[in-house]
Every structure is written in C-alpha cells, then in structure tokens.
Short mmCIF file of C-alpha atoms in Angstrom, two decimals:
data_model
loop_
_atom_site.label_atom_id
_atom_site.label_comp_id
_atom_site.label_asym_id
_atom_site.label_seq_id
_atom_site.Cartn_x
_atom_site.Cartn_y
_atom_site.Cartn_z
CA UNK A 1 -19.78 -21.00 27.75
CA UNK A 2 -22.70 -23.46 28.09
CA UNK A 3 -23.77 -25.43 25.03
CA UNK A 4 -27.07 -24.40 23.44
CA UNK A 5 -29.80 -26.94 22.79
CA UNK A 6 -32.87 -26.25 20.66
CA UNK A 7 -36.01 -28.09 21.78
CA UNK A 8 -38.87 -28.01 19.30
CA UNK A 9 -42.45 -27.49 20.48
CA UNK A 10 -41.72 -26.07 23.91
CA UNK A 11 -45.32 -26.03 25.10
CA UNK A 12 -45.65 -29.80 24.77
CA UNK A 13 -45.58 -32.32 27.61
CA UNK A 14 -42.32 -34.08 26.69
CA UNK A 15 -40.65 -30.89 25.46
CA UNK A 16 -41.35 -29.10 28.74
CA UNK A 17 -39.56 -31.81 30.69
CA UNK A 18 -36.69 -31.78 28.17
CA UNK A 19 -36.26 -28.04 28.73
CA UNK A 20 -36.37 -28.37 32.52
CA UNK A 21 -33.83 -31.19 32.65
CA UNK A 22 -31.45 -29.54 30.18
CA UNK A 23 -31.47 -26.37 32.27
CA UNK A 24 -30.93 -28.42 35.40
CA UNK A 25 -27.86 -30.02 33.79
CA UNK A 26 -26.35 -26.65 32.90
CA UNK A 27 -27.27 -26.25 29.24
CA UNK A 28 -28.69 -23.11 27.68
CA UNK A 29 -31.98 -23.84 25.96
CA UNK A 30 -33.88 -22.29 23.09
CA UNK A 31 -37.31 -23.62 22.28
CA UNK A 32 -39.75 -23.06 19.46
CA UNK A 33 -43.30 -21.88 19.93
CA UNK A 34 -45.92 -21.22 17.29
CA UNK A 35 -46.69 -17.76 18.64
CA UNK A 36 -45.07 -15.34 21.12
CA UNK A 37 -48.10 -15.69 23.39
CA UNK A 38 -46.91 -19.20 24.31
CA UNK A 39 -43.60 -18.00 25.76
CA UNK A 40 -45.05 -17.12 29.16
CA UNK A 41 -46.83 -20.45 29.36
CA UNK A 42 -43.59 -22.36 28.74
CA UNK A 43 -41.58 -20.24 31.19
CA UNK A 44 -44.11 -20.70 33.98
CA UNK A 45 -44.33 -24.46 33.39
CA UNK A 46 -40.57 -24.96 33.40
CA UNK A 47 -40.17 -22.73 36.46
CA UNK A 48 -42.04 -25.27 38.56
CA UNK A 49 -38.94 -27.49 38.29
CA UNK A 50 -35.98 -25.16 37.69
CA UNK A 51 -35.25 -21.44 37.55
CA UNK A 52 -34.58 -20.54 33.88
CA UNK A 53 -32.43 -17.62 35.14
CA UNK A 54 -32.00 -16.04 31.72
CA UNK A 55 -30.91 -19.32 30.13
CA UNK A 56 -34.17 -20.02 28.30
CA UNK A 57 -34.89 -18.22 25.02
CA UNK A 58 -37.55 -18.58 22.35
CA UNK A 59 -37.91 -18.72 18.58
CA UNK A 60 -41.21 -18.49 16.74
CA UNK A 61 -41.42 -21.31 14.21
CA UNK A 62 -44.14 -23.66 13.03
CA UNK A 63 -43.45 -27.13 11.66
CA UNK A 64 -45.97 -26.51 8.88
CA UNK A 65 -44.09 -23.48 7.50
CA UNK A 66 -40.51 -22.62 6.51
CA UNK A 67 -40.34 -19.26 8.27
CA UNK A 68 -38.26 -18.97 11.41
CA UNK A 69 -36.29 -22.21 11.33
CA UNK A 70 -32.98 -20.78 10.11
CA UNK A 71 -33.08 -18.15 12.87
CA UNK A 72 -34.03 -20.79 15.44
CA UNK A 73 -30.89 -22.81 14.61
CA UNK A 74 -28.41 -19.94 14.88
CA UNK A 75 -25.63 -20.84 17.32
CA UNK A 76 -27.26 -24.15 18.30
CA UNK A 77 -25.09 -27.13 19.28
CA UNK A 78 -27.79 -29.80 19.54
CA UNK A 79 -31.44 -30.21 18.58
CA UNK A 80 -34.06 -32.29 20.37
CA UNK A 81 -36.82 -32.54 17.78
CA UNK A 82 -39.67 -33.52 20.06
CA UNK A 83 -42.61 -31.74 18.44
CA UNK A 84 -44.94 -33.17 15.85
CA UNK A 85 -47.61 -31.22 13.94
CA UNK A 86 -51.13 -31.74 15.20
CA UNK A 87 -52.52 -32.38 11.76
CA UNK A 88 -56.14 -31.83 10.83
CA UNK A 89 -59.12 -33.97 11.69
CA UNK A 90 -59.80 -35.48 8.29
CA UNK A 91 -60.63 -38.70 6.49
CA UNK A 92 -57.57 -38.05 4.32
CA UNK A 93 -54.51 -39.84 5.80
CA UNK A 94 -52.25 -37.25 4.20
CA UNK A 95 -53.69 -34.62 6.55
CA UNK A 96 -51.64 -36.29 9.29
CA UNK A 97 -48.80 -37.85 7.30
CA UNK A 98 -47.67 -34.85 5.25
CA UNK A 99 -47.29 -32.40 8.17
CA UNK A 100 -45.32 -34.92 10.26
CA UNK A 101 -42.95 -35.79 7.42
CA UNK A 102 -42.54 -32.25 6.08
CA UNK A 103 -42.05 -30.79 9.57
CA UNK A 104 -39.24 -33.24 10.27
CA UNK A 105 -37.51 -32.33 7.00
CA UNK A 106 -37.79 -28.61 7.78
CA UNK A 107 -35.98 -29.16 11.07
CA UNK A 108 -33.26 -31.28 9.45
CA UNK A 109 -32.65 -28.87 6.60
CA UNK A 110 -32.25 -25.96 8.98
CA UNK A 111 -30.09 -27.98 11.38
CA UNK A 112 -27.72 -29.24 8.70
CA UNK A 113 -27.47 -25.78 7.13
CA UNK A 114 -26.45 -24.41 10.54
CA UNK A 115 -23.93 -27.19 11.18
CA UNK A 116 -25.64 -28.47 14.33
CA UNK A 117 -23.67 -31.32 15.87
CA UNK A 118 -26.52 -33.76 16.36
CA UNK A 119 -30.29 -33.92 15.98
CA UNK A 120 -32.18 -36.29 18.27
CA UNK A 121 -35.63 -36.95 16.85
CA UNK A 122 -38.55 -38.36 18.84
CA UNK A 123 -40.16 -41.07 16.76
CA UNK A 124 -42.42 -43.78 18.21
CA UNK A 125 -42.23 -47.44 19.09
CA UNK A 126 -45.00 -48.02 16.60
CA UNK A 127 -42.48 -47.20 13.86
CA UNK A 128 -40.62 -50.36 14.89
CA UNK A 129 -43.57 -52.71 15.33
CA UNK A 130 -45.13 -55.53 13.32
CA UNK A 131 -47.77 -54.09 11.02
CA UNK A 132 -50.26 -56.63 12.30
CA UNK A 133 -51.35 -56.16 15.88
CA UNK A 134 -51.97 -59.91 16.02
CA UNK A 135 -48.23 -60.67 16.01
CA UNK A 136 -46.69 -61.54 19.36
CA UNK A 137 -43.12 -61.67 20.59
CA UNK A 138 -40.36 -59.14 21.23
CA UNK A 139 -38.99 -56.88 18.49
CA UNK A 140 -36.13 -54.38 18.37
CA UNK A 141 -34.88 -51.37 16.39
CA UNK A 142 -33.97 -53.46 13.35
CA UNK A 143 -37.65 -53.82 12.53
CA UNK A 144 -39.44 -51.13 10.54
CA UNK A 145 -43.21 -50.92 10.43
CA UNK A 146 -44.39 -51.43 6.85
CA UNK A 147 -45.93 -48.09 5.81
CA UNK A 148 -47.46 -49.67 2.70
CA UNK A 149 -49.66 -52.02 4.69
CA UNK A 150 -53.21 -50.93 3.77
CA UNK A 151 -54.51 -51.82 7.24
CA UNK A 152 -52.10 -49.41 8.97
CA UNK A 153 -53.83 -46.51 10.71
CA UNK A 154 -52.74 -42.99 9.64
CA UNK A 155 -51.07 -42.24 12.97
CA UNK A 156 -48.73 -45.23 12.77
CA UNK A 157 -48.04 -44.54 9.12
CA UNK A 158 -47.23 -40.88 9.82
CA UNK A 159 -44.73 -41.72 12.59
CA UNK A 160 -43.04 -44.34 10.43
CA UNK A 161 -42.85 -42.18 7.31
CA UNK A 162 -41.58 -39.15 9.26
CA UNK A 163 -38.70 -41.13 10.75
CA UNK A 164 -37.99 -42.86 7.45
CA UNK A 165 -37.83 -39.47 5.72
CA UNK A 166 -35.31 -38.28 8.31
CA UNK A 167 -32.98 -41.22 7.70
CA UNK A 168 -33.37 -40.94 3.93
CA UNK A 169 -32.44 -37.26 4.12
CA UNK A 170 -29.32 -38.03 6.13
CA UNK A 171 -28.22 -40.70 3.66
CA UNK A 172 -27.86 -37.99 1.00
CA UNK A 173 -26.30 -35.46 3.38
CA UNK A 174 -22.55 -35.04 3.54
CA UNK A 175 -21.67 -32.86 6.49
CA UNK A 176 -20.98 -32.74 10.22
CA UNK A 177 -24.55 -33.07 11.56
CA UNK A 178 -25.50 -36.46 13.02
CA UNK A 179 -28.95 -37.99 13.55
CA UNK A 180 -30.24 -40.23 16.32
CA UNK A 181 -33.85 -41.27 16.87
CA UNK A 182 -35.62 -42.26 20.10
CA UNK A 183 -38.73 -44.44 19.92
CA UNK A 184 -40.82 -44.25 23.12
CA UNK A 185 -43.86 -46.15 24.25
CA UNK A 186 -46.80 -44.73 26.23
CA UNK A 187 -45.51 -41.68 28.10
CA UNK A 188 -46.71 -41.01 31.65
CA UNK A 189 -45.22 -39.40 34.74
CA UNK A 190 -45.69 -36.05 36.48
CA UNK A 191 -46.93 -32.92 34.71
CA UNK A 192 -45.42 -29.45 34.82
CA UNK A 193 -48.74 -27.71 34.31
CA UNK A 194 -52.43 -28.65 34.45
CA UNK A 195 -52.84 -27.24 30.94
CA UNK A 196 -52.12 -29.29 27.82
CA UNK A 197 -52.11 -32.59 29.68
CA UNK A 198 -51.00 -34.51 26.65
CA UNK A 199 -50.66 -38.24 26.92
CA UNK A 200 -51.46 -38.32 30.64
CA UNK A 201 -55.10 -37.42 30.01
CA UNK A 202 -55.95 -41.10 30.25
CA UNK A 203 -54.78 -41.13 33.89
CA UNK A 204 -56.89 -38.06 34.61
CA UNK A 205 -59.96 -39.82 33.26
CA UNK A 206 -59.30 -42.93 35.30
CA UNK A 207 -58.77 -41.08 38.59
CA UNK A 208 -61.79 -38.83 38.08
CA UNK A 209 -64.00 -41.87 37.53
CA UNK A 210 -64.92 -40.96 33.96
CA UNK A 211 -63.95 -44.38 32.60
CA UNK A 212 -66.43 -47.17 33.18
CA UNK A 213 -63.61 -49.68 32.77
CA UNK A 214 -60.60 -50.42 30.61
CA UNK A 215 -60.41 -51.94 27.14
CA UNK A 216 -58.09 -54.92 26.66
CA UNK A 217 -55.19 -52.83 25.46
CA UNK A 218 -51.60 -53.07 26.60
CA UNK A 219 -49.13 -50.21 26.90
CA UNK A 220 -45.36 -50.13 27.32
CA UNK A 221 -45.25 -47.43 29.97
CA UNK A 222 -42.25 -45.11 30.15
CA UNK A 223 -41.88 -42.23 32.59
CA UNK A 224 -41.45 -38.86 30.92
CA UNK A 225 -38.36 -38.17 33.07
CA UNK A 226 -36.73 -41.38 31.87
CA UNK A 227 -37.66 -40.57 28.29
CA UNK A 228 -35.94 -37.20 28.64
CA UNK A 229 -32.89 -38.95 30.04
CA UNK A 230 -32.84 -41.22 26.99
CA UNK A 231 -32.91 -38.15 24.72
CA UNK A 232 -30.01 -36.48 26.52
CA UNK A 233 -27.99 -39.69 26.54
CA UNK A 234 -28.65 -40.04 22.81
CA UNK A 235 -27.58 -36.41 22.35
CA UNK A 236 -24.27 -36.72 24.16
CA UNK A 237 -23.08 -40.30 23.71
CA UNK A 238 -20.47 -40.82 21.01
CA UNK A 239 -21.88 -44.27 20.20
CA UNK A 240 -25.40 -42.93 19.60
CA UNK A 241 -24.74 -41.24 16.25
CA UNK A 242 -26.72 -42.83 13.43
CA UNK A 243 -28.68 -45.11 15.77
CA UNK A 244 -32.31 -45.82 16.62
CA UNK A 245 -33.12 -46.42 20.29
CA UNK A 246 -36.32 -47.92 21.60
CA UNK A 247 -37.31 -46.25 24.88
CA UNK A 248 -40.31 -48.28 25.91
CA UNK A 249 -41.06 -49.40 29.43
CA UNK A 250 -42.78 -52.16 31.31
CA UNK A 251 -45.83 -53.69 29.60
CA UNK A 252 -49.10 -53.07 31.43
CA UNK A 253 -52.65 -53.86 30.45
CA UNK A 254 -54.96 -50.93 31.08
CA UNK A 255 -56.66 -53.01 33.76
CA UNK A 256 -53.24 -53.31 35.45
CA UNK A 257 -52.96 -49.52 35.38
CA UNK A 258 -56.41 -49.21 36.90
CA UNK A 259 -55.52 -51.56 39.75
CA UNK A 260 -52.25 -49.71 40.40
CA UNK A 261 -54.17 -46.45 40.70
CA UNK A 262 -56.97 -47.93 42.79
CA UNK A 263 -54.60 -49.58 45.26
CA UNK A 264 -51.78 -47.04 45.25
CA UNK A 265 -53.86 -43.89 45.68
CA UNK A 266 -55.86 -45.17 48.62
CA UNK A 267 -58.96 -43.09 49.24
CA UNK A 268 -58.13 -40.86 46.28
CA UNK A 269 -58.37 -43.85 43.95
CA UNK A 270 -61.77 -45.09 45.00
CA UNK A 271 -63.44 -43.96 41.76
CA UNK A 272 -61.03 -45.83 39.47
CA UNK A 273 -62.88 -48.64 37.68
CA UNK A 274 -60.88 -51.84 37.40
CA UNK A 275 -63.24 -53.95 35.32
CA UNK A 276 -62.31 -54.82 31.74
CA UNK A 277 -64.50 -53.61 28.90
CA UNK A 278 -65.23 -56.64 26.67
CA UNK A 279 -63.75 -56.50 23.17
CA UNK A 280 -67.17 -56.83 21.55
CA UNK A 281 -68.40 -53.75 23.43
CA UNK A 282 -65.44 -51.72 22.14
CA UNK A 283 -66.10 -52.87 18.58
CA UNK A 284 -69.82 -52.21 18.79
CA UNK A 285 -69.22 -48.72 20.13
CA UNK A 286 -66.69 -48.05 17.40
CA UNK A 287 -69.06 -49.24 14.71
CA UNK A 288 -72.32 -47.63 15.77
CA UNK A 289 -71.62 -44.88 18.30
CA UNK A 290 -68.09 -43.53 18.17
CA UNK A 291 -66.20 -43.94 14.87
CA UNK A 292 -63.11 -42.34 16.42
CA UNK A 293 -62.53 -45.62 18.27
CA UNK A 294 -62.16 -47.66 15.07
CA UNK A 295 -58.43 -47.08 14.97
CA UNK A 296 -57.89 -48.75 18.35
CA UNK A 297 -59.88 -51.91 17.73
CA UNK A 298 -56.96 -53.71 15.99
CA UNK A 299 -54.92 -53.17 19.18
CA UNK A 300 -57.31 -55.14 21.38
CA UNK A 301 -55.36 -57.97 22.96
CA UNK A 302 -52.06 -56.96 21.32
CA UNK A 303 -49.10 -58.54 23.11
CA UNK A 304 -46.10 -57.50 21.00
CA UNK A 305 -43.34 -55.97 23.10
CA UNK A 306 -40.14 -54.10 22.32
CA UNK A 307 -36.61 -54.73 23.54
CA UNK A 308 -34.71 -51.84 25.12
CA UNK A 309 -31.48 -53.81 25.42
CA UNK A 310 -29.73 -51.51 22.96
CA UNK A 311 -30.46 -48.36 24.98
CA UNK A 312 -29.54 -50.10 28.21
CA UNK A 313 -26.25 -51.45 26.84
CA UNK A 314 -25.00 -48.57 24.69
CA UNK A 315 -26.43 -45.64 26.65
CA UNK A 316 -26.67 -47.06 30.15
CA UNK A 317 -30.37 -46.16 30.21
CA UNK A 318 -32.31 -47.43 33.22
CA UNK A 319 -36.04 -46.60 33.30
CA UNK A 320 -37.99 -46.75 36.55
CA UNK A 321 -40.83 -49.23 37.18
CA UNK A 322 -44.08 -48.50 35.36
CA UNK A 323 -45.99 -48.47 38.66
CA UNK A 324 -43.95 -45.46 39.78
CA UNK A 325 -44.62 -43.59 36.55
CA UNK A 326 -48.37 -44.21 36.78
CA UNK A 327 -48.68 -43.22 40.44
CA UNK A 328 -46.42 -40.17 40.13
CA UNK A 329 -48.55 -39.09 37.21
CA UNK A 330 -51.76 -39.35 39.24
CA UNK A 331 -50.23 -37.63 42.28
CA UNK A 332 -49.05 -34.77 40.09
CA UNK A 333 -52.42 -34.34 38.40
CA UNK A 334 -54.18 -34.20 41.76
CA UNK A 335 -51.60 -31.79 43.21
CA UNK A 336 -51.98 -29.46 40.23
CA UNK A 337 -55.77 -29.54 40.52
CA UNK A 338 -56.00 -31.02 37.03
CA UNK A 339 -58.25 -33.77 38.32
CA UNK A 340 -60.21 -34.39 41.48
CA UNK A 341 -61.57 -37.77 42.51
CA UNK A 342 -65.33 -37.61 42.18
CA UNK A 343 -67.59 -37.58 45.19
CA UNK A 344 -70.61 -39.79 45.20
CA UNK A 345 -74.20 -38.62 45.53
CA UNK A 346 -75.62 -39.03 49.00
CA UNK A 347 -78.55 -40.82 47.43
CA UNK A 348 -77.53 -43.59 45.07
CA UNK A 349 -74.32 -45.12 43.77
CA UNK A 350 -73.66 -43.02 40.67
CA UNK A 351 -70.75 -40.55 40.64
CA UNK A 352 -71.71 -36.95 40.10
CA UNK A 353 -70.20 -34.64 37.55
CA UNK A 354 -67.15 -32.63 38.50
CA UNK A 355 -65.05 -29.80 37.16
CA UNK A 356 -62.60 -32.43 35.92
CA UNK A 357 -65.10 -33.73 33.39
CA UNK A 358 -63.30 -32.11 30.49
CA UNK A 359 -59.71 -32.88 31.37
CA UNK A 360 -59.62 -34.78 28.12
CA UNK A 361 -58.54 -38.14 26.88
CA UNK A 362 -55.97 -37.23 24.28
CA UNK A 363 -53.44 -34.61 23.45
CA UNK A 364 -54.29 -34.20 19.79
CA UNK A 365 -56.70 -31.36 19.15
CA UNK A 366 -59.86 -32.63 17.54
CA UNK A 367 -59.53 -36.11 19.07
CA UNK A 368 -61.04 -35.63 22.51
CA UNK A 369 -61.87 -39.30 22.93
CA UNK A 370 -58.42 -40.67 22.23
CA UNK A 371 -55.03 -41.06 23.83
CA UNK A 372 -51.87 -41.31 21.78
CA UNK A 373 -49.12 -42.92 23.70
CA UNK A 374 -46.18 -41.08 22.47
CA UNK A 375 -46.44 -38.25 21.33
CA UNK A 376 -46.08 -34.66 21.29
CA UNK A 377 -46.11 -34.85 20.26
CA UNK A 378 -45.36 -38.49 21.25
CA UNK A 379 -44.63 -41.12 21.01
CA UNK A 380 -46.24 -44.22 21.72
CA UNK A 381 -47.53 -47.40 20.33
CA UNK A 382 -51.30 -47.18 20.21
CA UNK A 383 -54.37 -45.01 20.23
CA UNK A 384 -56.35 -45.83 23.31
CA UNK A 385 -59.94 -44.91 24.06
CA UNK A 386 -60.25 -42.18 26.62
CA UNK A 387 -63.99 -42.28 27.10
CA UNK A 388 -64.51 -45.78 28.46
#
C-alpha cells in the first residue's frame, strides 16, 4: 500500500509541484485547501504534469483555525508543511507574525497527535541570514536570524519566529514524529497554472515589459522542481531528521536575470529591460511614492550568500543552473498564456498596454507591487519590487 503524504496549502505554487512529484514517485497525496471550491483548481493544475488517478484527496483546513487538522492527519505517514498564512495588510507586524507561527504549531500539534513519521517544514533562507543586509560572506544553517533586531522587516521576522517555534515545540515533544526544515531562496521555474503565479510574478513582469529596469538586488535562485526534490529527500533520508537544510541556488543580480531573459528568449524577450535602477531612485520612490517598497531598500546591494554544502553532502541534492530555472519559468508563463511580450506602437517607441498588465508582482494578497522569494507560501530571502 502506498505511503500517504499530506501537503499543506495545495493551491500554492510550491505545493502544487510537491503534489505532482509525489504522485509521480508513487505516493498517495492528501492536500489541504481552505474551501472545497479549491479542489478542482488543484486537481486541474496537478493534472498538467501527472494523472492523479484517484490518488489525490483533499482536506479542508485553514492555518488560522484549529478545525480540520486532526482529520487531515488521519492515516498520514509524512507531512510537507509548505503553506504559510497570507496575513493581513497592516502596520502591525503581528498581523503577519502571529498567523505564520500559530499555523505552524497547529500543523505540528496535529501531526504529533497522529504519530506522523516526519514533518518537513518550508522555512526560508532569510531565517538563516545576518540581520544586517550590509554583511557579506557565506553563511550556513548554524546561523539564525536575530528576530529581536528592531530593523528586521516583519516578513523576515515571521519566517524566523515560525521556524523557531517549530523547533521549540519539538524540544518539548517526546514521541515518534521527527522534524526537518528546508530553507529555500528565490523560487522560480515552470508553473502548473496561469492562476496564482506566486513568486514567478516577477518574471512575468520582466517579460511583458512592465519593469523599466531592475533594482540592485540579488537573489539566490532555486528551481521549484529542485526545491521539491530537496523536500522529498528531507522527508525520506534517515540522516535528515532534526536538521535544517538550506536550499538556495546560484546568486544572480536582477540585472543578470534580465539579461538571461533578453538573450535566452530571443524575439520573445525584446521587451525585457536590462538597465539597473539606481539605488537613490528606489529609495526616493519608497519614501514619496510607494511606501510598500520601504522593506526592500535595506536589501539594495546585499551580497550575503548561503552555503548548500550540507544538503549536497547529506542528501545528495543537486540543483540545476539558475539560468535554466529563469528561462524555463519564462517559457512556461508564455506557453500558459500568463504573459505575452508586448508589441510596440507603430508610431513611437513606447510599449502599449496588454492583457498581461495585471499578472502581478507578488504572491501575497494585498501586496501587488512586491515579490517574496520563497514563499507560499515561500520561501526566499528578500522582498523585491515588482513594479520597476
């Protein structure tokens, strides 16, 4: 009888790929959705990669409420806790922190009560980063971001505190369930559906010509398929229990990404802008025009990188080149009709509007001008402007 894996937040970008790959490898999968209406959406998305063939089931459960989690865990062997609450758009940091932390604890309580073998939690590389963006060098899983640093943005604090709460819970737990955490960087790669683009919205904006350039921000790009592989390796490897694993990829400046798209897509990439937006312009816009960009200004010029030697050595994890992840992402978006390269006016050099104008820059509801590398829901290291 196949083992049963519960994937939280099935309608998310990373979760969808987790479901597809688990089914491909012969597991039965149950996934959580916040309402029954989302079941069809998840089934159709996953079916673009693999036939669920009666091996995909659903449980209605919300990370912000207790109801449904005990039933979701019934008969489950493993849990991939990929989802993260959206949180509310608010000046109160607790509006983001409390749901992320409390949702994680709900999953762990239900999993340990059910005797699940192992929970693999998606954290973020920014939970293992120097608090100051000015620090350079290479860090690993032994580093914890300082959640008490007053300059820390709520997103980074929420990811750090949610993972910390998970480990603290397990320290007081005496039972068979094990915990492993995976800390990804900026997640790109192909999409299963043109809806809910998630972290890849930044690629959509670049290809459609909506970005006038790129801020001086660097991303550690990991392909979503490689991230899923890291989760499954962490789920099944005997040496992974009780471990944190960074799953970041190759470091690229956003201007590097723009050049990869421009050169690699040929005619389809002609609208990608490769110029760099000066730091002062980002700061001025954040101060006077778009306050939502204030959280990314500390990341301008950040060069800190993460080591994935632990995942490579203990798990045998081998991510693909970042260029492949970026180009496969763009190809997928175009193939799904999620974005179309803009055509130019016959008279004049300015690109015209297109139906892709609202493909979005970020996956978090209420933050249309931002991209969160990581996340689902994600996981990633920085908030990056999506409207440049």
